[in-house]
mmCIF file with all atom_site columns, C-alpha atoms in Angstrom:
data_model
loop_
_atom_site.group_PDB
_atom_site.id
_atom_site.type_symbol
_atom_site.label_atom_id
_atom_site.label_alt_id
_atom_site.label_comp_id
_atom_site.label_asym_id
_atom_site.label_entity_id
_atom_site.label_seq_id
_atom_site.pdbx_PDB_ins_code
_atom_site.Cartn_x
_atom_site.Cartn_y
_atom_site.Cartn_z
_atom_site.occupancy
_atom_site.B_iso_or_equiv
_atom_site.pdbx_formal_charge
_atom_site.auth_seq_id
_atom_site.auth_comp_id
_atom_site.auth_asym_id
_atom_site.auth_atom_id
_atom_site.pdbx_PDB_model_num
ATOM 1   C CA . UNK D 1 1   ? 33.430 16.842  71.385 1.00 52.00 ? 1   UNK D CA 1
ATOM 2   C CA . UNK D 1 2   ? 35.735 19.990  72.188 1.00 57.00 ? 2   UNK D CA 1
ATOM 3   C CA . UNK D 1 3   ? 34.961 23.247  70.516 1.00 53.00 ? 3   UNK D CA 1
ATOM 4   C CA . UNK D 1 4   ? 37.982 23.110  67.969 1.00 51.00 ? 4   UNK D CA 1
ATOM 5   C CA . UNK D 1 5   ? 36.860 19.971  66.579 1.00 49.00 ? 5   UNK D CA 1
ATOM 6   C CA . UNK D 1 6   ? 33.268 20.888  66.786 1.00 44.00 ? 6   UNK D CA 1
ATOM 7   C CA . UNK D 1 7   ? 33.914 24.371  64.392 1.00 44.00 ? 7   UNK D CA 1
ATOM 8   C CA . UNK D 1 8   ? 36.063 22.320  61.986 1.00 43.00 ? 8   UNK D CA 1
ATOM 9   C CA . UNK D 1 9   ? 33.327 19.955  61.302 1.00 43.00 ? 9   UNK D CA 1
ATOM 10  C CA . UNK D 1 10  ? 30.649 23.336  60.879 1.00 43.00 ? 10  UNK D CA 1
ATOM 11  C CA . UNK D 1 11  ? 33.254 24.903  58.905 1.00 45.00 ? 11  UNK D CA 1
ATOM 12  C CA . UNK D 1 12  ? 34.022 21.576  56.323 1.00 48.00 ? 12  UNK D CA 1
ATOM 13  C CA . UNK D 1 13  ? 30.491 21.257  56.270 1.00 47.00 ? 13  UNK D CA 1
ATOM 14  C CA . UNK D 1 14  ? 29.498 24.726  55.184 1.00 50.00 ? 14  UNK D CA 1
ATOM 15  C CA . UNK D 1 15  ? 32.151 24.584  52.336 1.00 56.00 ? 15  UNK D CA 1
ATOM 16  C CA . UNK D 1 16  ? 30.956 21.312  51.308 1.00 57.00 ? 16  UNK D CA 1
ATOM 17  C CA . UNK D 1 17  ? 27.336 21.580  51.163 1.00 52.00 ? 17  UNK D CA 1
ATOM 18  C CA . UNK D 1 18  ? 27.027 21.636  47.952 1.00 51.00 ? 18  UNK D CA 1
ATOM 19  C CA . UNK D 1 19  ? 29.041 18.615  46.908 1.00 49.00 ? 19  UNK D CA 1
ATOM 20  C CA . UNK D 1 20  ? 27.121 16.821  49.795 1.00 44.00 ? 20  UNK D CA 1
ATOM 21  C CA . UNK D 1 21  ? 23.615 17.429  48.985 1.00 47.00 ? 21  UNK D CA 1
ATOM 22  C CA . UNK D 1 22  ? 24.586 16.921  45.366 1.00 49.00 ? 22  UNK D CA 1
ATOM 23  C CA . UNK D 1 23  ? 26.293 13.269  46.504 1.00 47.00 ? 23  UNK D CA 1
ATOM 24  C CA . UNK D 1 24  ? 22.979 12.425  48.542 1.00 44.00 ? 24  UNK D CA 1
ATOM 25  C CA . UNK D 1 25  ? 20.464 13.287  45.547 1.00 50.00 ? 25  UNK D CA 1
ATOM 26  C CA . UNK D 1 26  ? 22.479 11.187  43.414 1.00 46.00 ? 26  UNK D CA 1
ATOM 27  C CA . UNK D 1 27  ? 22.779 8.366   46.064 1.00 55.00 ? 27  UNK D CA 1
ATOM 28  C CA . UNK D 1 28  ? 18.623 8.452   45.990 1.00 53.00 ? 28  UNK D CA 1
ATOM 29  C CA . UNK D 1 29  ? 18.216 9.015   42.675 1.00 49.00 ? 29  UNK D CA 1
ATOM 30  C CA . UNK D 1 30  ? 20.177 5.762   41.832 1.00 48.00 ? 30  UNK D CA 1
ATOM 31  C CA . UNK D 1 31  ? 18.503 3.841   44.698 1.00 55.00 ? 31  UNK D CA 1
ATOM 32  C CA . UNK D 1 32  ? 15.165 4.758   43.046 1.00 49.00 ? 32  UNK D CA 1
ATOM 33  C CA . UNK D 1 33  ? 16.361 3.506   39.984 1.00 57.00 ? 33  UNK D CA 1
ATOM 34  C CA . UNK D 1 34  ? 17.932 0.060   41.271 1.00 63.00 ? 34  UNK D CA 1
ATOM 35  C CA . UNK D 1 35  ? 14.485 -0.455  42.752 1.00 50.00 ? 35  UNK D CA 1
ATOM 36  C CA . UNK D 1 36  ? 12.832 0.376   39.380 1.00 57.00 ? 36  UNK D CA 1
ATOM 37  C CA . UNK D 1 37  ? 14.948 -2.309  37.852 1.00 74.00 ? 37  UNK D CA 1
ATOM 38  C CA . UNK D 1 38  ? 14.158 -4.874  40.815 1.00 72.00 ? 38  UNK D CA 1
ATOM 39  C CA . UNK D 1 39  ? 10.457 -4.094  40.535 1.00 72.00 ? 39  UNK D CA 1
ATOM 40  C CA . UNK D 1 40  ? 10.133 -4.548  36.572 1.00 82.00 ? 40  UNK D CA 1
ATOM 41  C CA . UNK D 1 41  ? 12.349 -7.812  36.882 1.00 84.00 ? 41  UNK D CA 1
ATOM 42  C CA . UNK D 1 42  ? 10.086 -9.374  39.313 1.00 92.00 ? 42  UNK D CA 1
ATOM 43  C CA . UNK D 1 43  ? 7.147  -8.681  36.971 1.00 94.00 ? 43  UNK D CA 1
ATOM 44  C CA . UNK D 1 44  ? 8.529  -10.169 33.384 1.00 97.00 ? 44  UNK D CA 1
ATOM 45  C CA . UNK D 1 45  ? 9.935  -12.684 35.907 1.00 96.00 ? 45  UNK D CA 1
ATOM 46  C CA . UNK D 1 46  ? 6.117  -13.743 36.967 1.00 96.00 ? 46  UNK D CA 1
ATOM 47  C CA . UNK D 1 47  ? 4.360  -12.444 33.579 1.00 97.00 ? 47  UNK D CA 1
ATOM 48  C CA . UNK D 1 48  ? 6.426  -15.396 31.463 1.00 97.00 ? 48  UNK D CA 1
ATOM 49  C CA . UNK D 1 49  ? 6.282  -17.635 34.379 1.00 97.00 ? 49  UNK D CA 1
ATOM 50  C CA . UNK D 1 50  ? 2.701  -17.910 34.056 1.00 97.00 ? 50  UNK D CA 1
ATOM 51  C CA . UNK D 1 51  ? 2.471  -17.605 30.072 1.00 98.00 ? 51  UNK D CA 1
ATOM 52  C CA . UNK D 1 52  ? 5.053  -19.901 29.826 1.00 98.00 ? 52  UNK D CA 1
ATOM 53  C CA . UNK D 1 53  ? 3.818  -20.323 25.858 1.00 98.00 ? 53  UNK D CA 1
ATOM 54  C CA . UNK D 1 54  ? 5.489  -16.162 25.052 1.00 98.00 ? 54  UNK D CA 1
ATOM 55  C CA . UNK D 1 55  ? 9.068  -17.451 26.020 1.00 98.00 ? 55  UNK D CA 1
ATOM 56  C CA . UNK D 1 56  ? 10.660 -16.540 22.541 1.00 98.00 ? 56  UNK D CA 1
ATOM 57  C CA . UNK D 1 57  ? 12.301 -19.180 21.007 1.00 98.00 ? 57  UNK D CA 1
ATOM 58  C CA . UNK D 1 58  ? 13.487 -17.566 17.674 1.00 98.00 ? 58  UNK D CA 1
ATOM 59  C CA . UNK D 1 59  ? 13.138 -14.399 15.511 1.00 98.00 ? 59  UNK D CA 1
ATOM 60  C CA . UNK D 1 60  ? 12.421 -12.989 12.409 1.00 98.00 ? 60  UNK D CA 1
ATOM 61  C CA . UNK D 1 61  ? 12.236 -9.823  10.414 1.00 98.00 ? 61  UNK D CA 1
ATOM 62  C CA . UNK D 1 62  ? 9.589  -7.159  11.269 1.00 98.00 ? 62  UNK D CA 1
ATOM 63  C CA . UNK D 1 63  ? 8.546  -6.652  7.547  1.00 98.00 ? 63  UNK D CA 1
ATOM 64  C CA . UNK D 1 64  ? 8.533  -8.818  4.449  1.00 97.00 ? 64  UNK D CA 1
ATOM 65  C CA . UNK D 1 65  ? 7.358  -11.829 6.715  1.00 93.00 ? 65  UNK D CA 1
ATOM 66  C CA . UNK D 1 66  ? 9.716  -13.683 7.556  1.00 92.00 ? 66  UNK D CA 1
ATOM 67  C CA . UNK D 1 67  ? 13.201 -12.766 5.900  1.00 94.00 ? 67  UNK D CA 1
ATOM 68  C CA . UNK D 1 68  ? 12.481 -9.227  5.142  1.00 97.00 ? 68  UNK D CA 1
ATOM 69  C CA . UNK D 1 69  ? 11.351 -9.956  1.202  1.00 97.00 ? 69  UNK D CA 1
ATOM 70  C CA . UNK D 1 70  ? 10.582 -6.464  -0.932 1.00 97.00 ? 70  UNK D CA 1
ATOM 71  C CA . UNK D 1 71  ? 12.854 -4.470  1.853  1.00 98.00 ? 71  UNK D CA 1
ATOM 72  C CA . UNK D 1 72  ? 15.651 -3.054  2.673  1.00 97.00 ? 72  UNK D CA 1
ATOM 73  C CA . UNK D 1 73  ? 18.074 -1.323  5.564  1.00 97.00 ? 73  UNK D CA 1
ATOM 74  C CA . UNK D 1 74  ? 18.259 2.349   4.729  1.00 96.00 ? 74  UNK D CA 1
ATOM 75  C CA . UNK D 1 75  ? 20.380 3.151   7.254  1.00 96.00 ? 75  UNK D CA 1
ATOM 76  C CA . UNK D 1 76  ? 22.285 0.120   9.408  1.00 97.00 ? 76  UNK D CA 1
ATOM 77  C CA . UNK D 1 77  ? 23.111 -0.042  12.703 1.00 98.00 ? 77  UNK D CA 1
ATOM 78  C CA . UNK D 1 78  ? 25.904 2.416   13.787 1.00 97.00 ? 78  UNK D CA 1
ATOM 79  C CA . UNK D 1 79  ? 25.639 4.094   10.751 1.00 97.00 ? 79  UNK D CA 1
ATOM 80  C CA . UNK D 1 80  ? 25.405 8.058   11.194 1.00 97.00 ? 80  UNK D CA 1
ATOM 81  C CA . UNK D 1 81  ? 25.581 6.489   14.831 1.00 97.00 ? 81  UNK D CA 1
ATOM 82  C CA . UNK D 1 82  ? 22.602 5.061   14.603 1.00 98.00 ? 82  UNK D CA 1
ATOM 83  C CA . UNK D 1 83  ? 21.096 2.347   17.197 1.00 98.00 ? 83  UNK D CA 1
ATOM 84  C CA . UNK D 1 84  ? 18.749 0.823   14.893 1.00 98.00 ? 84  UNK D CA 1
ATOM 85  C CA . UNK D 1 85  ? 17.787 -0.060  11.291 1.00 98.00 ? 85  UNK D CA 1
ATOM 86  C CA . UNK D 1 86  ? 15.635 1.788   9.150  1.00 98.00 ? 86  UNK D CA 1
ATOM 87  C CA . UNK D 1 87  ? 13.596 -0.735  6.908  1.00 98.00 ? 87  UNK D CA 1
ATOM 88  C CA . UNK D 1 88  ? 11.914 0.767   3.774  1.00 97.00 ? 88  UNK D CA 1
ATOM 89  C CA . UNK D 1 89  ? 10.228 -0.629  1.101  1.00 97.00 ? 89  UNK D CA 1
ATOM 90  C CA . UNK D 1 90  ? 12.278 -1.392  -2.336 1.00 96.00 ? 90  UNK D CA 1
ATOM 91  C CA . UNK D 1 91  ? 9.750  0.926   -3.637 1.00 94.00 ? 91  UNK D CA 1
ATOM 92  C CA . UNK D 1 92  ? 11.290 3.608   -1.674 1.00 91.00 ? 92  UNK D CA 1
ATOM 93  C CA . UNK D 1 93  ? 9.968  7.682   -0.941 1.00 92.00 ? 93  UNK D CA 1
ATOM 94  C CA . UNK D 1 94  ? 6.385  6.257   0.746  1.00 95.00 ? 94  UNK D CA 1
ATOM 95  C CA . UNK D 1 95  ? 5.653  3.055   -1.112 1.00 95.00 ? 95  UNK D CA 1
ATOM 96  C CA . UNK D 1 96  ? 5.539  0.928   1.893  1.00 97.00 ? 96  UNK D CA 1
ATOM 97  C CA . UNK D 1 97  ? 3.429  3.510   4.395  1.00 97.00 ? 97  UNK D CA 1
ATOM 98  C CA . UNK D 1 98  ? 0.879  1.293   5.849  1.00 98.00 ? 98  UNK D CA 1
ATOM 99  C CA . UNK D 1 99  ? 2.696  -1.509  4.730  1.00 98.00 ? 99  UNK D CA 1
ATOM 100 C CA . UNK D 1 100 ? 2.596  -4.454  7.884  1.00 98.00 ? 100 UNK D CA 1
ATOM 101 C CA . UNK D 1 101 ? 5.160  -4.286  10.970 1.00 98.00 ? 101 UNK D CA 1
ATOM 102 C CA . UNK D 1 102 ? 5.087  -8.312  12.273 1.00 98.00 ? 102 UNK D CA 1
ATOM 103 C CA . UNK D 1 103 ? 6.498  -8.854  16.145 1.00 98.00 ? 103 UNK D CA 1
ATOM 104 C CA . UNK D 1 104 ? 10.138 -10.386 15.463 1.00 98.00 ? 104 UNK D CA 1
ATOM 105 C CA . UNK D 1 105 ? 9.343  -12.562 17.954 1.00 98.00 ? 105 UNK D CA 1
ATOM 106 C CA . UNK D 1 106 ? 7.124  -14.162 21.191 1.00 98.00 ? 106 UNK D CA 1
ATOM 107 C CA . UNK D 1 107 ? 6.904  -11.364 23.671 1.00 98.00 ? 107 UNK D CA 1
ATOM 108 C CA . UNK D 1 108 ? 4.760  -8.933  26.195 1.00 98.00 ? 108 UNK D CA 1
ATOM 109 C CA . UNK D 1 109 ? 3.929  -5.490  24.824 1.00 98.00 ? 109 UNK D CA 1
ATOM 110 C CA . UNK D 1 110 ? 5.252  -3.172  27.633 1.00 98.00 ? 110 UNK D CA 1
ATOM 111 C CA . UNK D 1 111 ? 4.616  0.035   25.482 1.00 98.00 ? 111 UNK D CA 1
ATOM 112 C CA . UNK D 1 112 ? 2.128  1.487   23.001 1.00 98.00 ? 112 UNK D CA 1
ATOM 113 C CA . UNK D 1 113 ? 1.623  4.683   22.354 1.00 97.00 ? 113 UNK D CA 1
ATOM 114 C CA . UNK D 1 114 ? 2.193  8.038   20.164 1.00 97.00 ? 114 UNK D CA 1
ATOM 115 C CA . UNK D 1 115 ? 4.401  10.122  21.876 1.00 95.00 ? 115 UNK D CA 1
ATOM 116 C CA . UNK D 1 116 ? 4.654  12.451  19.015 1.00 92.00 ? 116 UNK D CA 1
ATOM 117 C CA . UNK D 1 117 ? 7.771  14.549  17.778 1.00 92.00 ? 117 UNK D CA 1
ATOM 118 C CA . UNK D 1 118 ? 10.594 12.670  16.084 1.00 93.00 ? 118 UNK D CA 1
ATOM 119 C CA . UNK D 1 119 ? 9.373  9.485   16.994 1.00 97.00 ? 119 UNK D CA 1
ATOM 120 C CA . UNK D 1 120 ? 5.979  9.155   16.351 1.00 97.00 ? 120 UNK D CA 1
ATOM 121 C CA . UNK D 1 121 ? 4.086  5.702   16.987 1.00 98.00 ? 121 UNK D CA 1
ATOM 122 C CA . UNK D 1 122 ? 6.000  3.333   18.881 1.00 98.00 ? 122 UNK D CA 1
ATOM 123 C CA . UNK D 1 123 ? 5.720  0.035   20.349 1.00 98.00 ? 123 UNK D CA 1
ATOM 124 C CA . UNK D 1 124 ? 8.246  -1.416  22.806 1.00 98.00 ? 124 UNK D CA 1
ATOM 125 C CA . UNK D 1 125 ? 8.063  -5.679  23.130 1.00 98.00 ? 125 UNK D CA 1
ATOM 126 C CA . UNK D 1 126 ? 10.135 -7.464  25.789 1.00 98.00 ? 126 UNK D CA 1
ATOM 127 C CA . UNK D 1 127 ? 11.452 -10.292 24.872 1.00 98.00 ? 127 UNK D CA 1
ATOM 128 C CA . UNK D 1 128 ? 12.804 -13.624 27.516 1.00 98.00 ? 128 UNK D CA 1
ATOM 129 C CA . UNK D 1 129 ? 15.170 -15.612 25.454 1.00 98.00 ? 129 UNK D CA 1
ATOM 130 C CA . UNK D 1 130 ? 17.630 -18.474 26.377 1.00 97.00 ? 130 UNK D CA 1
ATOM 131 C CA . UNK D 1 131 ? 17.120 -17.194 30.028 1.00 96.00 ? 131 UNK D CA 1
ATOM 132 C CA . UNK D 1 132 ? 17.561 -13.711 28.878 1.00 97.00 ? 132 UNK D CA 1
ATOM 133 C CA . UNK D 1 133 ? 15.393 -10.227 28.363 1.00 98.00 ? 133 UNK D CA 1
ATOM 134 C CA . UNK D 1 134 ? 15.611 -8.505  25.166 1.00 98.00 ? 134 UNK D CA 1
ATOM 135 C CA . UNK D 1 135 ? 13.376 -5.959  24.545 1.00 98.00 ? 135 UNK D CA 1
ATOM 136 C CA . UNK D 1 136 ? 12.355 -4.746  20.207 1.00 98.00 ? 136 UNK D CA 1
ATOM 137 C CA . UNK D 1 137 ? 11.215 -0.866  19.859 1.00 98.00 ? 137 UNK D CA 1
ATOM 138 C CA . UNK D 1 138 ? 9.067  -0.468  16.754 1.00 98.00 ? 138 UNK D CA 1
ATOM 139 C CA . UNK D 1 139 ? 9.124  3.446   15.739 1.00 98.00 ? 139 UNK D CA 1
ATOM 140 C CA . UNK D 1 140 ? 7.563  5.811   13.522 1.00 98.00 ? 140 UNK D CA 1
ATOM 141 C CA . UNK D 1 141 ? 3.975  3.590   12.648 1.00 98.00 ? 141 UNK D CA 1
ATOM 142 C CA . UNK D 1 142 ? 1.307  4.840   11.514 1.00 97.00 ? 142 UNK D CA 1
ATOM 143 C CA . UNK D 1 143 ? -1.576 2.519   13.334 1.00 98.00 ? 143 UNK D CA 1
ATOM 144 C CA . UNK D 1 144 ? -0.768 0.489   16.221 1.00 98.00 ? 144 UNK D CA 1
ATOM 145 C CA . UNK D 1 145 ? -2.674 -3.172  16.330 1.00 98.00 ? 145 UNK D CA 1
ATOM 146 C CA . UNK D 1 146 ? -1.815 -3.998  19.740 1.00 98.00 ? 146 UNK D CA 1
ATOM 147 C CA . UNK D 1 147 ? -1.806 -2.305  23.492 1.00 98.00 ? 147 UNK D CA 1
ATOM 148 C CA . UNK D 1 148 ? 0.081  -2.203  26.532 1.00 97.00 ? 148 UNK D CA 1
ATOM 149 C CA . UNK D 1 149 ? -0.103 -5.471  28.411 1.00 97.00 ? 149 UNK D CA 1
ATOM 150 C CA . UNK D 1 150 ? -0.462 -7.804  25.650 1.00 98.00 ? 150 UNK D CA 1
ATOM 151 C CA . UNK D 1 151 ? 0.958  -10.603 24.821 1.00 98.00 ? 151 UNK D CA 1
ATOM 152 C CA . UNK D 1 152 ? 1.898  -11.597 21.134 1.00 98.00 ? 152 UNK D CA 1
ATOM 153 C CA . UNK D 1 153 ? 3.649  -14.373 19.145 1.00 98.00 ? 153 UNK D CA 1
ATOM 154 C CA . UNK D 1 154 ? 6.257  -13.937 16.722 1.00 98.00 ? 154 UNK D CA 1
ATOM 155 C CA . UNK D 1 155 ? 5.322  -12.827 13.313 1.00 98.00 ? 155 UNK D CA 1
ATOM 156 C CA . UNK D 1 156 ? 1.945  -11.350 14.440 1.00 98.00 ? 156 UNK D CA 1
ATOM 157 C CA . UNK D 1 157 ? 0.549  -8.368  12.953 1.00 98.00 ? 157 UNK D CA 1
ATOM 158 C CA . UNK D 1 158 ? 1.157  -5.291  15.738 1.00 98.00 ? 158 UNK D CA 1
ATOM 159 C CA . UNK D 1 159 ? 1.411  -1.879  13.237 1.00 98.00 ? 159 UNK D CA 1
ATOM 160 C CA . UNK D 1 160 ? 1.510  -0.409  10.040 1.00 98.00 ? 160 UNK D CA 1
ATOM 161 C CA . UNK D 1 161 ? 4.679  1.103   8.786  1.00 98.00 ? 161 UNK D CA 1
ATOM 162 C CA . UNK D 1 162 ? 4.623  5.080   9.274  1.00 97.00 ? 162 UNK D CA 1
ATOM 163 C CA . UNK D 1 163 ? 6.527  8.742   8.582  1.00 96.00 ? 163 UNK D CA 1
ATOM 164 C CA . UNK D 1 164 ? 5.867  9.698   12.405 1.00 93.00 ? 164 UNK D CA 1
ATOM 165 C CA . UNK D 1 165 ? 2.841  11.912  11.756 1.00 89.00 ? 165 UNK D CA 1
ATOM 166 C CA . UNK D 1 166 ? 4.821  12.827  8.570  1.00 91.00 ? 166 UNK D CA 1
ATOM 167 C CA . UNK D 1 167 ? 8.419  14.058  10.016 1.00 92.00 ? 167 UNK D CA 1
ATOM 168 C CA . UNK D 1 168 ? 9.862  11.864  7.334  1.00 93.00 ? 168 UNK D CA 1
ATOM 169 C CA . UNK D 1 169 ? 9.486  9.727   4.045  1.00 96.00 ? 169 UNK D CA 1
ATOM 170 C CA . UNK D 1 170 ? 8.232  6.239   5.521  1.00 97.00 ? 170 UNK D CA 1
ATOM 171 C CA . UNK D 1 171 ? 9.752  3.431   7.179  1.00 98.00 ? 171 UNK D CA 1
ATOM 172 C CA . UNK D 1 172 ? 10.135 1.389   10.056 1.00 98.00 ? 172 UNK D CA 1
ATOM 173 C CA . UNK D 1 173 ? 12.735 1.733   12.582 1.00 98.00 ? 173 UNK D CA 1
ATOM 174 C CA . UNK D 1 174 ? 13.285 -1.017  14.736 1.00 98.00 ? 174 UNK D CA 1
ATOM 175 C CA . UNK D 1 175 ? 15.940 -0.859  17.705 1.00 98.00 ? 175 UNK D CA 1
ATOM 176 C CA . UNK D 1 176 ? 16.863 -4.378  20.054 1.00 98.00 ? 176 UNK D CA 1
ATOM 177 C CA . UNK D 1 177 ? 18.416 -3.880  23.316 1.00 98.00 ? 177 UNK D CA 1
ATOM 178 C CA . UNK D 1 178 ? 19.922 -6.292  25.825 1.00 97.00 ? 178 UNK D CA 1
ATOM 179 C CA . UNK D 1 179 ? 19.265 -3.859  28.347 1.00 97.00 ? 179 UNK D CA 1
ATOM 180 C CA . UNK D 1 180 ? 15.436 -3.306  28.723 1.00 97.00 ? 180 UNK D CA 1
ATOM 181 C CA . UNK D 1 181 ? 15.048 -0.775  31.274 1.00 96.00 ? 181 UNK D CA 1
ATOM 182 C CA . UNK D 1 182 ? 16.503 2.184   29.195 1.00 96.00 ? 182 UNK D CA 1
ATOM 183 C CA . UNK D 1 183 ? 14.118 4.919   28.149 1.00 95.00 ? 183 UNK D CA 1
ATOM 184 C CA . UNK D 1 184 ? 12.984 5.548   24.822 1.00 96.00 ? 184 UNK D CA 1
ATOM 185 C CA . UNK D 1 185 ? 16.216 7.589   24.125 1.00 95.00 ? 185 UNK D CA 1
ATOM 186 C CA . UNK D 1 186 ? 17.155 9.637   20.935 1.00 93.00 ? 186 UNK D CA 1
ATOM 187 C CA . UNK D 1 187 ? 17.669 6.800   18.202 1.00 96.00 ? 187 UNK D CA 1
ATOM 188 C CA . UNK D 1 188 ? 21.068 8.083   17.446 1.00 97.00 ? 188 UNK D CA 1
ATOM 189 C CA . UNK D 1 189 ? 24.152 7.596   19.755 1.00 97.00 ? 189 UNK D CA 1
ATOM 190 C CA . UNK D 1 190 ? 28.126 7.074   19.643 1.00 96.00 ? 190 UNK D CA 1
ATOM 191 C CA . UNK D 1 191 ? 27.504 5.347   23.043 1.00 96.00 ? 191 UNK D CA 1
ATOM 192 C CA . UNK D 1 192 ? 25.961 1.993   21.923 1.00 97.00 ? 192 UNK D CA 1
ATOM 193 C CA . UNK D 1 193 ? 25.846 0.182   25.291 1.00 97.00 ? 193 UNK D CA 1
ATOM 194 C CA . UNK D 1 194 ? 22.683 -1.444  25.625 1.00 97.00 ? 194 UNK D CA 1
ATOM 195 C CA . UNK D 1 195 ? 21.609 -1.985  21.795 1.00 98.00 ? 195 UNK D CA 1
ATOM 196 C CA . UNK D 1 196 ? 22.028 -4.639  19.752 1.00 98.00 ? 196 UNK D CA 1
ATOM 197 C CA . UNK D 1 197 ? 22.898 -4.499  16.244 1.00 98.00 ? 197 UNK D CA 1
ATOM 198 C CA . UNK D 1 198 ? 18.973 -6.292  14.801 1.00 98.00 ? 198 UNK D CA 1
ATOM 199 C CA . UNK D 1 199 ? 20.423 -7.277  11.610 1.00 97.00 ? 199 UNK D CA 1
ATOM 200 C CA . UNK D 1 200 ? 23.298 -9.604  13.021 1.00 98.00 ? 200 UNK D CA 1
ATOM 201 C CA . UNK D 1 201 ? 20.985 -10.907 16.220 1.00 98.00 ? 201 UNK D CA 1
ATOM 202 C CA . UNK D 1 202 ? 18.128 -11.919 14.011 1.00 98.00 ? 202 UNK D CA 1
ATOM 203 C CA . UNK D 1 203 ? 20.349 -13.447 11.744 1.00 97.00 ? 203 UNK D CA 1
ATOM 204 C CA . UNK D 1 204 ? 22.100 -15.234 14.797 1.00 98.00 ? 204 UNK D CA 1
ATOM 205 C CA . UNK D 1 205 ? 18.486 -16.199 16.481 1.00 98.00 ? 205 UNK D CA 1
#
């Protein structure tokens, strides 16, 4: 390499060294996530393979077993931008806290715990229907009947309807996504990629 060509490349590398580190900790920061993905797809992949009898085959409502009876959506999908429904009890203010929060359908219980602030009490079920992962987030409880690892069948008691350590008047807010391996997120987005509108795909299934 001559000495001309040899400063260029110093020189263009100097200027750019910025816009190339940032490139390469995005490049790895993507490649850890693709490998996230891979890794959590292999294990639903073997989890339902061997409890074959989880494989959703329908779903239901989360409260008022099974179509929702005595409630009602306080705030519907996109709505305010919202990404889930907000089920409360016909009673409304906090007639339904620690009313029961049934699993809409068969499915492994990936997530339960508080993690506190605006969401309170939540449990996060993935779902493999028609070939397919779904995953339901149940938000805001106030008890949790079930733990990480499980496995439950649809319509099974998992929680108790909740105000998220009393951040809000009570209700359930329940969230389906077709893309499982988002995190828990903010509960209100224009950009709906990802989540399901419940009403329509329980409706549908």
């Amino acid at each position: 390499m001559n000495k001309f060509l040899l400063l260029v490349l110093i020189l263009f590398f100097c200027k750019n060294e910025k816009k190339i580190f940032s490139f390469l900790t995005v490049n790895e920061k993507y490649t850890k996530e693709i490998d996230v993905i891979q890794d959590k797809s292999q294990k639903y992949n073997s989890l339902f393979k061997k409890n074959p009898d989880f494989i959703a085959t329908s779903f239901d409502y989360p409260v008022g077993k099974p179509n929702a009876k005595g409630y009602y959506d306080a705030q519907k999908f996109k709505e305010n931008n919202h990404l889930g429904n907000d089920w409360n009890g016909l009673g409304g203010g906090n007639t339904d806290h620690g009313d029961s929060i049934y699993a809409i359908a068969n499915g492994y219980v990936s997530f339960a715990k508080d993690i506190e602030g605006g969401w309170g009490k939540v449990i996060r079920i993935i779902h493999k229907y028609k070939g397919k992962y779904y995953e339901s987030i149940y938000a805001h409880c106030n008890s949790i009947g079930v733990k990480e690892a499980d496995f439950v069948k649809k319509g099974a008691l998992i929680a108790t309807i909740g105000n998220a350590n009393g951040m809000y008047l009570a209700h359930l807010h329940l969230e389906i996504r077709d893309n499982i391996y988002m995190d828990i997120g903010r509960g209100y987005a224009k950009n709906t990629s990802g989540y399901l509108d419940p009403t329509k795909f329980i409706n549908k299934n």
